[in-house]
Coordinates of C-alpha atoms in Angstrom, one line a residue:
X19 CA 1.8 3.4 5.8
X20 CA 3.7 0.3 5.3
X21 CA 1.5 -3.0 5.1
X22 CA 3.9 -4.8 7.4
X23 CA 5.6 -4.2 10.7
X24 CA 9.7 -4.6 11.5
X25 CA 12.4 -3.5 13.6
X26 CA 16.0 -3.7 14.0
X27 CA 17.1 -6.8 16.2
X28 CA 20.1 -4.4 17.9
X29 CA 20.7 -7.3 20.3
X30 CA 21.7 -9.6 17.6
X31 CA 25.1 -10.2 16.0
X32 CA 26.0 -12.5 12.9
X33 CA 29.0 -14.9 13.1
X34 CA 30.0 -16.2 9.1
X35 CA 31.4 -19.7 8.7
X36 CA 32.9 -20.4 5.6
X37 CA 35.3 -22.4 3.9
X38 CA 35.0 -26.3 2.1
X39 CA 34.3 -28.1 5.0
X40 CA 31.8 -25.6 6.9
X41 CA 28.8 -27.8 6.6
X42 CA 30.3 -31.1 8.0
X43 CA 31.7 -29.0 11.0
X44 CA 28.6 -27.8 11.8
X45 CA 26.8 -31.1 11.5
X46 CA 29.0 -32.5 13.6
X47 CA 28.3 -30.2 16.3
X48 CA 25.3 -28.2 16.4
X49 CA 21.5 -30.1 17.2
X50 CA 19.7 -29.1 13.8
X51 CA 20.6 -31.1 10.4
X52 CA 23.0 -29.0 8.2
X53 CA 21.4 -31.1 5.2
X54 CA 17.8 -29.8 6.3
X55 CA 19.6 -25.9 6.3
X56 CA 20.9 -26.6 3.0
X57 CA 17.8 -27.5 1.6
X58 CA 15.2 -25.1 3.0
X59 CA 18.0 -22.0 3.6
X60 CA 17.2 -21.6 7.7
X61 CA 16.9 -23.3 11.0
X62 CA 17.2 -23.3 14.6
X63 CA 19.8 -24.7 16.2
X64 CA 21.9 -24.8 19.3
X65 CA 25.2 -25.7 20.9
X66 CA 24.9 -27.8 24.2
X67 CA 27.1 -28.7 26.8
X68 CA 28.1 -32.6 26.5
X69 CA 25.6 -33.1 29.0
X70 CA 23.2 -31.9 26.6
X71 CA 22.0 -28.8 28.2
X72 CA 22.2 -25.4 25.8
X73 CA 25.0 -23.7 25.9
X74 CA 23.9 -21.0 22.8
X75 CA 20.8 -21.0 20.6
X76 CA 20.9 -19.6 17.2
X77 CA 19.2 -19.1 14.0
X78 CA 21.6 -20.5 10.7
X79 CA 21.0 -19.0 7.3
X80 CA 22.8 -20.8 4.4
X81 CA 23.6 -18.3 1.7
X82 CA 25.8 -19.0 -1.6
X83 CA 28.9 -18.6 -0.1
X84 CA 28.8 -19.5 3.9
X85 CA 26.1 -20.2 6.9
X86 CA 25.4 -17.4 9.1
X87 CA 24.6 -17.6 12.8
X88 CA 21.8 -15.1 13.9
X89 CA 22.6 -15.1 18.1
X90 CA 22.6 -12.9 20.9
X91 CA 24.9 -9.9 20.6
X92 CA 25.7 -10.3 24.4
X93 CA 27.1 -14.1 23.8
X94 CA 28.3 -14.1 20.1
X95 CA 32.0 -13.3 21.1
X96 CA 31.6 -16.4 23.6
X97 CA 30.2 -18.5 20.8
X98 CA 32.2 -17.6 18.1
X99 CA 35.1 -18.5 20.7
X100 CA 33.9 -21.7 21.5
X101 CA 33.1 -22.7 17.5
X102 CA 36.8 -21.8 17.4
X103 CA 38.0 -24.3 20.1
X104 CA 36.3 -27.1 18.1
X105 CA 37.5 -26.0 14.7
X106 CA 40.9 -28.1 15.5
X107 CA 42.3 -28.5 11.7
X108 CA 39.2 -28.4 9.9
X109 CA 38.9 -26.0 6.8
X110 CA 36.5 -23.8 8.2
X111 CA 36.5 -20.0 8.4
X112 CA 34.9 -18.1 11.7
X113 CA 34.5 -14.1 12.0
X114 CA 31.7 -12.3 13.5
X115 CA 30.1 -10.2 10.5
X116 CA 31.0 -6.2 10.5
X117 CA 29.0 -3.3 12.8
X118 CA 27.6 -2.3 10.3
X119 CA 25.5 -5.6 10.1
X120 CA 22.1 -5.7 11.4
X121 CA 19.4 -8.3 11.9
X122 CA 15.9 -7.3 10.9
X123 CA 12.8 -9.1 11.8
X124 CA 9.5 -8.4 9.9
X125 CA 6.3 -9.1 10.6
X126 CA 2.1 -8.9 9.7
X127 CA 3.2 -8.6 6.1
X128 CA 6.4 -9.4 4.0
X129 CA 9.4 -7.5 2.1
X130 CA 11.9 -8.0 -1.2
X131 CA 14.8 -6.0 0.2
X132 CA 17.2 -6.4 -2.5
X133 CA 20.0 -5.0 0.0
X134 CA 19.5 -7.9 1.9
X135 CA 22.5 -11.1 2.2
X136 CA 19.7 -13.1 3.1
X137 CA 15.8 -12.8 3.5
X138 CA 14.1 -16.0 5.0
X139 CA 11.0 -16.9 7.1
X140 CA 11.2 -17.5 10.1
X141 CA 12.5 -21.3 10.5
X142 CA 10.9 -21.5 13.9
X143 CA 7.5 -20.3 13.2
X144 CA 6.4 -19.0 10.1
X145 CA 3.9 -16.6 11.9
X146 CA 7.6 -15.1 13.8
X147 CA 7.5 -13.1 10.2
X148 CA 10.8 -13.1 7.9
X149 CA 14.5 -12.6 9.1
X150 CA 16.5 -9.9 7.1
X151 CA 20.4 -9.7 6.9
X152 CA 22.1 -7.0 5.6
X153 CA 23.8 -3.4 5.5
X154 CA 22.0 -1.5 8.4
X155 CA 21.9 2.0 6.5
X156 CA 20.6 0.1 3.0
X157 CA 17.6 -2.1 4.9
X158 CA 16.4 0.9 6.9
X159 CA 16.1 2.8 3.5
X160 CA 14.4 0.2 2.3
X161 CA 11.9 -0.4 4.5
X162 CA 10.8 2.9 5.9
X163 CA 10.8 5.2 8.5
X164 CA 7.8 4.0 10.3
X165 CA 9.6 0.7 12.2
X166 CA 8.9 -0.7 15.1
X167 CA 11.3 -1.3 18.9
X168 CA 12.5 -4.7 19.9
X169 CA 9.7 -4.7 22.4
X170 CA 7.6 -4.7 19.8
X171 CA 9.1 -7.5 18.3
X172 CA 9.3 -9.6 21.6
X173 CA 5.9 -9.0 22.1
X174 CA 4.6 -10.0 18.7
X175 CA 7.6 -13.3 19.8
X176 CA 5.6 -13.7 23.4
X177 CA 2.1 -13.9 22.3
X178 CA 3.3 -16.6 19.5
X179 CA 4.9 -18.5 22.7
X180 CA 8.2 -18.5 21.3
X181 CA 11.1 -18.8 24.0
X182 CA 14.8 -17.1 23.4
X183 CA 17.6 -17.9 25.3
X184 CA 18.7 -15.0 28.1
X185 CA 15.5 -13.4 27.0
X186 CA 13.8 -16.4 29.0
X187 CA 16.4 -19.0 30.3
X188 CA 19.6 -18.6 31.3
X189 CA 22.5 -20.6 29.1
X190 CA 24.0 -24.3 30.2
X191 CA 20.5 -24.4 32.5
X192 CA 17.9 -26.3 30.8
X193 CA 18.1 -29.1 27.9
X194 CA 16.4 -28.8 24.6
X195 CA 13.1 -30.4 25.2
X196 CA 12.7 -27.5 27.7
X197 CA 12.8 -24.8 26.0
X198 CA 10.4 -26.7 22.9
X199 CA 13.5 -26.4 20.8
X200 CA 12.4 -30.4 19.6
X201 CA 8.8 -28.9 18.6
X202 CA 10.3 -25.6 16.9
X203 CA 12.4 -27.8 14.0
X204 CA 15.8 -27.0 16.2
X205 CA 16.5 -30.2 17.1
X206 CA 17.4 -33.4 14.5
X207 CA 16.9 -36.8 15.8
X208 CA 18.3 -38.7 12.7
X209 CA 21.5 -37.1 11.8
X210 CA 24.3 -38.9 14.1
X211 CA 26.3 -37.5 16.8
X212 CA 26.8 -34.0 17.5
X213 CA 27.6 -32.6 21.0
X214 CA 25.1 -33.2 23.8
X215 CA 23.2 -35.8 21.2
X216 CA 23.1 -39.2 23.6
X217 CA 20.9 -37.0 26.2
X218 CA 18.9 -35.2 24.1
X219 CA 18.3 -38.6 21.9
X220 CA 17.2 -40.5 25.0
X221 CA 15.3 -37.9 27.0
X222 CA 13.2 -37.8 23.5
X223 CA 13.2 -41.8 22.6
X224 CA 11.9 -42.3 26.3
X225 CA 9.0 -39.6 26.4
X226 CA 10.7 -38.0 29.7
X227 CA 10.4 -34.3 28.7
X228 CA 8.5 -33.0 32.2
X229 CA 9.2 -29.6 31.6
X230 CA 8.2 -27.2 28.8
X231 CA 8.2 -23.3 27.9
X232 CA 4.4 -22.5 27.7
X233 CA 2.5 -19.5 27.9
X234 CA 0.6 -18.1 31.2
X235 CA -2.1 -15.4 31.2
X236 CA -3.0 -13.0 33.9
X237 CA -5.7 -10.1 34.3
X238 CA -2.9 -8.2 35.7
X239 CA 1.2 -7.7 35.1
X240 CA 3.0 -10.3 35.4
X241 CA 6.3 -9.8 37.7
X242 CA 10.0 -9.7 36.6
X243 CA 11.2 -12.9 35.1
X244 CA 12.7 -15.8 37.2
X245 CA 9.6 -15.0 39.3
X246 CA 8.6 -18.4 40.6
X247 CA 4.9 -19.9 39.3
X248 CA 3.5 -21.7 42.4
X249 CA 0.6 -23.7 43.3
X250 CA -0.4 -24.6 46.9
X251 CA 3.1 -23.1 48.4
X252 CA 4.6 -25.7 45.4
X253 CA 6.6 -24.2 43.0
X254 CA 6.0 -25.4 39.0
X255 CA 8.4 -23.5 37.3
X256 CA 9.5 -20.0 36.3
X257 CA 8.7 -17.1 34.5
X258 CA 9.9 -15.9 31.1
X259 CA 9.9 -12.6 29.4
X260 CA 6.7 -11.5 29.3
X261 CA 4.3 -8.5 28.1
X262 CA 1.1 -6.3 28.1
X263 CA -2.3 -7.8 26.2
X264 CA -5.8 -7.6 26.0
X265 CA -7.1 -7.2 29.3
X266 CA -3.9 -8.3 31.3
X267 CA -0.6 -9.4 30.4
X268 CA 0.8 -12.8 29.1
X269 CA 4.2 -14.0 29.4
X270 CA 6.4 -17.6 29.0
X271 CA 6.9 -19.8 31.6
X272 CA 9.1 -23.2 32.3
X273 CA 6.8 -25.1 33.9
X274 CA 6.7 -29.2 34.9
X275 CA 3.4 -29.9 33.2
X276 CA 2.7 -32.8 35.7
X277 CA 2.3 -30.3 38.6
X278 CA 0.4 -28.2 36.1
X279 CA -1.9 -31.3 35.6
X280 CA -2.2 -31.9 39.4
X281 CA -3.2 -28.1 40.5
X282 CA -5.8 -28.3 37.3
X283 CA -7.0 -31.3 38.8
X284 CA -7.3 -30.6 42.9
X285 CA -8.6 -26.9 41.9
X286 CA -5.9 -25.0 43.1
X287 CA -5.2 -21.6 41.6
X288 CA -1.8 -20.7 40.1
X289 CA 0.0 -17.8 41.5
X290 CA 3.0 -15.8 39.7
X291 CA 4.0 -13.8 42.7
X292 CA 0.6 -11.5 43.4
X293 CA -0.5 -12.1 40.2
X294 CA -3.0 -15.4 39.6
X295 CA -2.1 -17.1 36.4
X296 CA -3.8 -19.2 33.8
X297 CA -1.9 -21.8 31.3
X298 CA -2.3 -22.4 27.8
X299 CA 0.0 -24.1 25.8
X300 CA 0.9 -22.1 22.3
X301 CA -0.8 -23.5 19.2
X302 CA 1.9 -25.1 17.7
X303 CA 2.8 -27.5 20.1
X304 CA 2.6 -31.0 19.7
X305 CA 2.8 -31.9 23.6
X306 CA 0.1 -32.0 26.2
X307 CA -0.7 -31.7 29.8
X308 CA -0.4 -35.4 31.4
X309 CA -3.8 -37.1 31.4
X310 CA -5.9 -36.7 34.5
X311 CA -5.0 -38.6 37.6
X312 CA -8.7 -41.1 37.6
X313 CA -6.7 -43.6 40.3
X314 CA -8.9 -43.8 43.5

């Protein structure tokens, strides 16, 4: 038996950029710093709204020749549209990367698949596993028989904490900050202007992230997502993709941590439709719950 786990991403589709002036266009537009990509080979990234709001998030690969997008097959034709409007005279090729392409994720263990365009870990979260590009038929001889489903792979994603856009959130609805895309290396606050950068920039210069993807736990399943998380009759937020565990299920949730803080503190249960809910915020993250209210 294979000492790892993997599975085909089928709901993933690779846009190529290419061409002598690749890297400045997508410095110049996208949140994560190009330079950063260039040095390490991957990062997250996304392309918001000039509101600042995410329009697409993405994984980018830099291989010898070109930077790759990893995004949602059910967007890529949208994004690989949109790079196009900005493109304007720039020297920059855009095509989405044959059928034949596939996206593999690996996990519990690691691979050399020499059939691979590109093999990186994770940029997000090296515990996510590595991130294989390449020839469908060549990477499925190469690793096995044995592979896992994409649920498989979202659940090993969930109980990490890890949120993906349309898999938790819905495009243009939620900034960065929200969906931890700051605490998951997506987001550079150094670089200059890209699109969307003066809100992002001041939302994180003036502390005034309220909301944040976390992880809730329940002894029982957790309803469909967009189900709203409520304490008192108050809503806090909404629910994510979500999956079976130990003893219950555990899922994502966009939650405004201050009314997290407040139920914590008056003792009031949290409620994700008929299922009671406990929070915990994922191990990586660098942001807390609000200190306790000690005003009289």
């Amino acid at each position: 038996m294979p000492s790892f786990s993997f599975a085909q991403l089928a709901d993933r589709s690779i846009i190529r950029v290419s061409g002598e002036e690749a890297q400045h266009f997508l410095q110049n537009l996208v949140t994560a710093n190009i330079d950063e990509i260039d040095r390490t080979g991957a990062g997250a990234s996304a392309l918001l709204t000039p509101q600042g709001k995410i329009l697409f998030d993405f994984l980018i690969y830099k291989t010898d020749a070109a930077y790759l997008v990893d995004a949602p097959s059910s967007t890529a034709a949208d994004l690989l549209k949109r790079l196009t409007f900005y493109r304007l005279r720039a020297k920059v090729d855009l095509e989405m990367m044959p059928e034949g392409t596939a996206v593999f994720a690996v996990w519990d263990g690691t691979v050399q698949a020499e059939s691979a365009i590109t093999a990186v870990t994770d940029p997000r979260l090296p515990a996510l596993g590595q991130r294989l590009v390449g020839p469908v038929a060549a990477l499925e001889g190469e690793l096995g028989t044995e592979t896992s489903d994409l649920q498989a792979y979202d659940a090993h994603r969930i109980k990490l904490g890890v949120p993906e856009g349309l898999k938790d959130f819905d495009y243009s609805d939620i900034f960065p900050h929200d969906a931890d895309l700051d605490q998951l290396g997506g987001v550079s606050f150094s670089k200059g202007c890209y699109v969307g950068q003066e809100v992002v920039s001041r939302v994180h210069h003036r502390g005034t992230a309220r909301k944040r993807f976390v992880q809730v736990q329940s002894s029982s399943l957790l309803p469909e997502k967009g189900t709203d998380v409520s304490a008192d009759g108050k809503s806090l937020g909404t629910l994510g993709s979500s999956t079976a565990a130990d003893h219950g299920s555990i899922g994502l949730a966009l939650l405004r941590l201050d009314k997290v803080r407040q139920a914590k503190d008056n003792g009031s249960p949290l409620q994700c439709g008929d299922a009671e809910i406990t929070v915990k915020l994922p191990e990586w993250a660098e942001f807390a719950l609000p200190e306790p209210d000690t005003a009289d």
